[in-house]
């Protein structure tokens, strides 16, 4: 059984159809890249999978581990193992990162019927994970993303990914706003989390991210559909010839 | 449904059943005849066995009150109050004179038990005092004075406080036992002519707490008063007077609840604080009067005058308030910075929901040299409520080197509520430094969705964001109440937690 199956998905935002019948299958352990120009519907797809309000699914379905994802509340999807790394992680003033991590992790565990972490156990775990990702303890004491640099924000996303251990990670334009060093650090974190049980869907404009996170399969999106899929060489081809050739295909 | 929309729906549904303290206690009570007249004032004074000077003081206030009119400048809207249609005194009818807690009507004790306020010292000692060898800083002794309708029913830890020289007793007792202190300080911060509600209070107040901390004494425990309005159609007019003599320190907390009723109940309290040289008073309030139901019916009208006088040099007064209840709140805890190098602080969280109306803030009046003040106000408006911060910062022409920092932040939940900031700033001295910052924001859908994507429910997400928003102020509360206040904030804003 595929981990994620998106079948003929049609999505509207305020009466305008953005996705016109999108199909995508992701298996455990695979890394998929979704590429495409602005407005092709890449971010919409990631938002609909995560359950962001404001999108209306008019047709098609999304199955996650064989279950109907669209029937689940966004926090239920999270507890089931869907993780969205945001393009622009939000700031939450006054809420220490550590507090946020514990609240979220325990909420997910509770939803799965697992016992909540005690404070010492949680601290131990978060220290281990942040150490393995080279994240300074000081960052955990600050308000969630408040005053973080672009690189720190993305590393905070990677830290959460490591801590929550989701089976599907969607990385929405992870490279935006990052310089090359920050990009490498964030990508190293993502690579460290790759496992045979965990799939990654990497959404990006540019091929450069894929130098660091090497995909198994590349999909090209245009005008709300996947117009071409192929191996990692497809990304290089795109880099050379641009998206224009696919505009007509859609 | 968009996340914020959903929150708005939830918030709308918040109703009387959210109010945990809405029960009524059936006890026999002793009431003054309805309405207000010189006779009512005399009745109250007589009930309290007051000396003649006290009655005189009350009558002067009453005569003054007759010449005054209700203030209308606040941003609150309510039907005219018929002051003749109220009872001004109601006391639980004692079977006999009470000399110990055991003789208090068990119904009243039960009420306080339901509120989670332990009055019995034994229980307090068992529950609160750390075991030998065990140091838990979260668990400290707290002396409690409980005011039920108009009368103080019990004060705990009196003996232990007496050893330290601290006087903590109902003000009605203080009038009889420490007349020299009461006469010297009562009305010295909030004069009987101060404002309509304070003058009314001066005429008819029936009880409240009195605290005197002698020179050099650090009060060995937190002092606390719990106010409960029970009786129907009764106004509650308590009077609190706290004096910190030279070099002393006291931390005081008041909590307030009331049963849920269809009609509005009036609460007009006066609190006066005095600090002498190098003394400090920390005054915290967790106000959770009944706010009315989801249609805006019922709830407490809370018209309160609170003022502290930093009379001595280097003295300090700090107000912290968490306001979640009342249909109408009209309240401006203030500091008169009279002593040189004195300082005043005001930390406030005001939450309004449903049809609640809040007009609250502070006044920092800089008179002495090198005085400083700090105002941190967090207003949160949800439902169809209106939440106004109104503040005055003023420097007298002799107040050289006066400094103030003000930060007013408002958070809106939904699109049917309002947040307003009305700051008044007057500097009559060119060396004054006043800073004012204000922000208004809405809980954004993006922030909520981020939290929800990480596994939190809608309500947990709102609670987390709001608690982050008010964190600076929560930190000012004594630790054991900060946890309580945090829960209260979540309850006030959530639909399902009860």
PDB file of N, CA, C and O in Angstrom, chain B residues 3 20 30 91 115 117 129 141 156 158 219 234 261 269 275 300 315 325 327 336 344 353 381 395 419 451 482:
ATOM      1  N   UNK B   3     -10.157  28.731  10.315  1.00  0.00           N
ATOM      2  CA  UNK B   3      -9.839  28.506  11.719  1.00  0.00           C
ATOM      3  C   UNK B   3     -10.366  29.611  12.622  1.00  0.00           C
ATOM      4  O   UNK B   3     -10.991  29.355  13.645  1.00  0.00           O
ATOM      5  N   UNK B  20     -17.746  28.522  36.281  1.00  0.00           N
ATOM      6  CA  UNK B  20     -17.725  27.446  37.264  1.00  0.00           C
ATOM      7  C   UNK B  20     -18.234  27.861  38.628  1.00  0.00           C
ATOM      8  O   UNK B  20     -18.482  27.043  39.487  1.00  0.00           O
ATOM      9  N   UNK B  30     -29.073  38.655  57.107  1.00  0.00           N
ATOM     10  CA  UNK B  30     -29.556  39.787  57.854  1.00  0.00           C
ATOM     11  C   UNK B  30     -29.342  40.987  56.946  1.00  0.00           C
ATOM     12  O   UNK B  30     -28.212  41.326  56.606  1.00  0.00           O
ATOM     13  N   UNK B  91     -25.720  40.340  55.562  1.00  0.00           N
ATOM     14  CA  UNK B  91     -24.730  39.553  56.285  1.00  0.00           C
ATOM     15  C   UNK B  91     -25.302  38.192  56.559  1.00  0.00           C
ATOM     16  O   UNK B  91     -26.479  38.061  56.844  1.00  0.00           O
ATOM     17  N   UNK B 115     -15.184  26.834  45.939  1.00  0.00           N
ATOM     18  CA  UNK B 115     -14.363  27.789  45.203  1.00  0.00           C
ATOM     19  C   UNK B 115     -12.892  27.399  45.244  1.00  0.00           C
ATOM     20  O   UNK B 115     -12.058  28.038  44.629  1.00  0.00           O
ATOM     21  N   UNK B 117     -11.071  27.464  47.973  1.00  0.00           N
ATOM     22  CA  UNK B 117     -10.356  28.328  48.901  1.00  0.00           C
ATOM     23  C   UNK B 117     -10.394  27.705  50.297  1.00  0.00           C
ATOM     24  O   UNK B 117     -11.428  27.640  50.936  1.00  0.00           O
ATOM     25  N   UNK B 129       1.812  23.597  53.749  1.00  0.00           N
ATOM     26  CA  UNK B 129       3.144  23.653  54.351  1.00  0.00           C
ATOM     27  C   UNK B 129       4.002  22.478  53.883  1.00  0.00           C
ATOM     28  O   UNK B 129       3.586  21.340  53.918  1.00  0.00           O
ATOM     29  N   UNK B 141       2.620  29.256  52.693  1.00  0.00           N
ATOM     30  CA  UNK B 141       1.431  29.539  53.483  1.00  0.00           C
ATOM     31  C   UNK B 141       0.773  30.817  52.985  1.00  0.00           C
ATOM     32  O   UNK B 141       1.437  31.774  52.633  1.00  0.00           O
ATOM     33  N   UNK B 156      -7.735  33.730  58.463  1.00  0.00           N
ATOM     34  CA  UNK B 156      -6.877  32.650  58.947  1.00  0.00           C
ATOM     35  C   UNK B 156      -5.493  33.173  59.333  1.00  0.00           C
ATOM     36  O   UNK B 156      -5.113  34.284  58.966  1.00  0.00           O
ATOM     37  N   UNK B 158      -4.241  34.410  61.853  1.00  0.00           N
ATOM     38  CA  UNK B 158      -4.138  35.683  62.573  1.00  0.00           C
ATOM     39  C   UNK B 158      -3.021  35.653  63.620  1.00  0.00           C
ATOM     40  O   UNK B 158      -2.243  36.589  63.737  1.00  0.00           O
ATOM     41  N   UNK B 219       6.397  40.761  55.594  1.00  0.00           N
ATOM     42  CA  UNK B 219       5.260  39.908  55.957  1.00  0.00           C
ATOM     43  C   UNK B 219       5.594  38.452  55.627  1.00  0.00           C
ATOM     44  O   UNK B 219       5.985  38.138  54.500  1.00  0.00           O
ATOM     45  N   UNK B 234     -28.054  42.685  45.928  1.00  0.00           N
ATOM     46  CA  UNK B 234     -27.225  43.306  46.939  1.00  0.00           C
ATOM     47  C   UNK B 234     -26.011  43.947  46.288  1.00  0.00           C
ATOM     48  O   UNK B 234     -25.402  43.369  45.402  1.00  0.00           O
ATOM     49  N   UNK B 261     -26.681  35.240  37.934  1.00  0.00           N
ATOM     50  CA  UNK B 261     -28.043  35.717  38.098  1.00  0.00           C
ATOM     51  C   UNK B 261     -28.444  36.506  36.858  1.00  0.00           C
ATOM     52  O   UNK B 261     -27.597  37.047  36.166  1.00  0.00           O
ATOM     53  N   UNK B 269     -16.045  48.851  45.039  1.00  0.00           N
ATOM     54  CA  UNK B 269     -15.071  48.741  46.116  1.00  0.00           C
ATOM     55  C   UNK B 269     -14.096  49.912  46.089  1.00  0.00           C
ATOM     56  O   UNK B 269     -13.957  50.600  45.079  1.00  0.00           O
ATOM     57  N   UNK B 275       2.479  53.361  51.206  1.00  0.00           N
ATOM     58  CA  UNK B 275       3.825  52.872  51.519  1.00  0.00           C
ATOM     59  C   UNK B 275       4.655  54.035  52.052  1.00  0.00           C
ATOM     60  O   UNK B 275       4.678  55.117  51.468  1.00  0.00           O
ATOM     61  N   UNK B 300     -21.909  41.167  36.811  1.00  0.00           N
ATOM     62  CA  UNK B 300     -21.587  42.169  37.825  1.00  0.00           C
ATOM     63  C   UNK B 300     -21.179  43.487  37.167  1.00  0.00           C
ATOM     64  O   UNK B 300     -20.465  43.493  36.173  1.00  0.00           O
ATOM     65  N   UNK B 315       9.891  54.250  48.034  1.00  0.00           N
ATOM     66  CA  UNK B 315       8.845  53.238  48.240  1.00  0.00           C
ATOM     67  C   UNK B 315       8.323  52.763  46.892  1.00  0.00           C
ATOM     68  O   UNK B 315       8.567  53.386  45.861  1.00  0.00           O
ATOM     69  N   UNK B 325     -13.722  38.558  34.531  1.00  0.00           N
ATOM     70  CA  UNK B 325     -15.162  38.547  34.787  1.00  0.00           C
ATOM     71  C   UNK B 325     -15.806  39.912  34.665  1.00  0.00           C
ATOM     72  O   UNK B 325     -15.225  40.830  34.103  1.00  0.00           O
ATOM     73  N   UNK B 327     -19.711  42.060  33.949  1.00  0.00           N
ATOM     74  CA  UNK B 327     -20.345  42.518  32.722  1.00  0.00           C
ATOM     75  C   UNK B 327     -19.714  43.845  32.327  1.00  0.00           C
ATOM     76  O   UNK B 327     -19.448  44.106  31.158  1.00  0.00           O
ATOM     77  N   UNK B 336       0.261  57.156  43.206  1.00  0.00           N
ATOM     78  CA  UNK B 336       0.707  58.535  43.393  1.00  0.00           C
ATOM     79  C   UNK B 336       2.158  58.444  43.851  1.00  0.00           C
ATOM     80  O   UNK B 336       2.447  57.932  44.936  1.00  0.00           O
ATOM     81  N   UNK B 344       6.195  53.044  40.721  1.00  0.00           N
ATOM     82  CA  UNK B 344       4.883  52.404  40.606  1.00  0.00           C
ATOM     83  C   UNK B 344       4.864  51.493  39.399  1.00  0.00           C
ATOM     84  O   UNK B 344       5.510  51.774  38.388  1.00  0.00           O
ATOM     85  N   UNK B 353     -15.204  38.877  26.733  1.00  0.00           N
ATOM     86  CA  UNK B 353     -15.806  37.922  25.826  1.00  0.00           C
ATOM     87  C   UNK B 353     -17.306  38.185  25.875  1.00  0.00           C
ATOM     88  O   UNK B 353     -17.766  38.991  26.682  1.00  0.00           O
ATOM     89  N   UNK B 381      -9.753  40.896  23.464  1.00  0.00           N
ATOM     90  CA  UNK B 381     -11.187  41.015  23.219  1.00  0.00           C
ATOM     91  C   UNK B 381     -11.646  39.885  22.312  1.00  0.00           C
ATOM     92  O   UNK B 381     -11.016  39.605  21.291  1.00  0.00           O
ATOM     93  N   UNK B 395       3.438  64.172  34.972  1.00  0.00           N
ATOM     94  CA  UNK B 395       4.566  64.603  35.795  1.00  0.00           C
ATOM     95  C   UNK B 395       4.298  66.028  36.261  1.00  0.00           C
ATOM     96  O   UNK B 395       4.065  66.937  35.458  1.00  0.00           O
ATOM     97  N   UNK B 419     -11.096  46.786  20.391  1.00  0.00           N
ATOM     98  CA  UNK B 419     -10.062  47.122  21.365  1.00  0.00           C
ATOM     99  C   UNK B 419      -9.727  48.592  21.171  1.00  0.00           C
ATOM    100  O   UNK B 419      -9.627  49.066  20.034  1.00  0.00           O
ATOM    101  N   UNK B 451       0.127  25.900  14.653  1.00  0.00           N
ATOM    102  CA  UNK B 451       0.019  25.115  15.894  1.00  0.00           C
ATOM    103  C   UNK B 451      -0.796  23.850  15.681  1.00  0.00           C
ATOM    104  O   UNK B 451      -0.462  22.782  16.193  1.00  0.00           O
ATOM    105  N   UNK B 482      -0.285  32.299  39.441  1.00  0.00           N
ATOM    106  CA  UNK B 482      -0.004  32.396  38.016  1.00  0.00           C
ATOM    107  C   UNK B 482      -0.594  31.188  37.294  1.00  0.00           C
ATOM    108  O   UNK B 482      -1.179  31.307  36.222  1.00  0.00           O
TER     109      UNK B 482
END
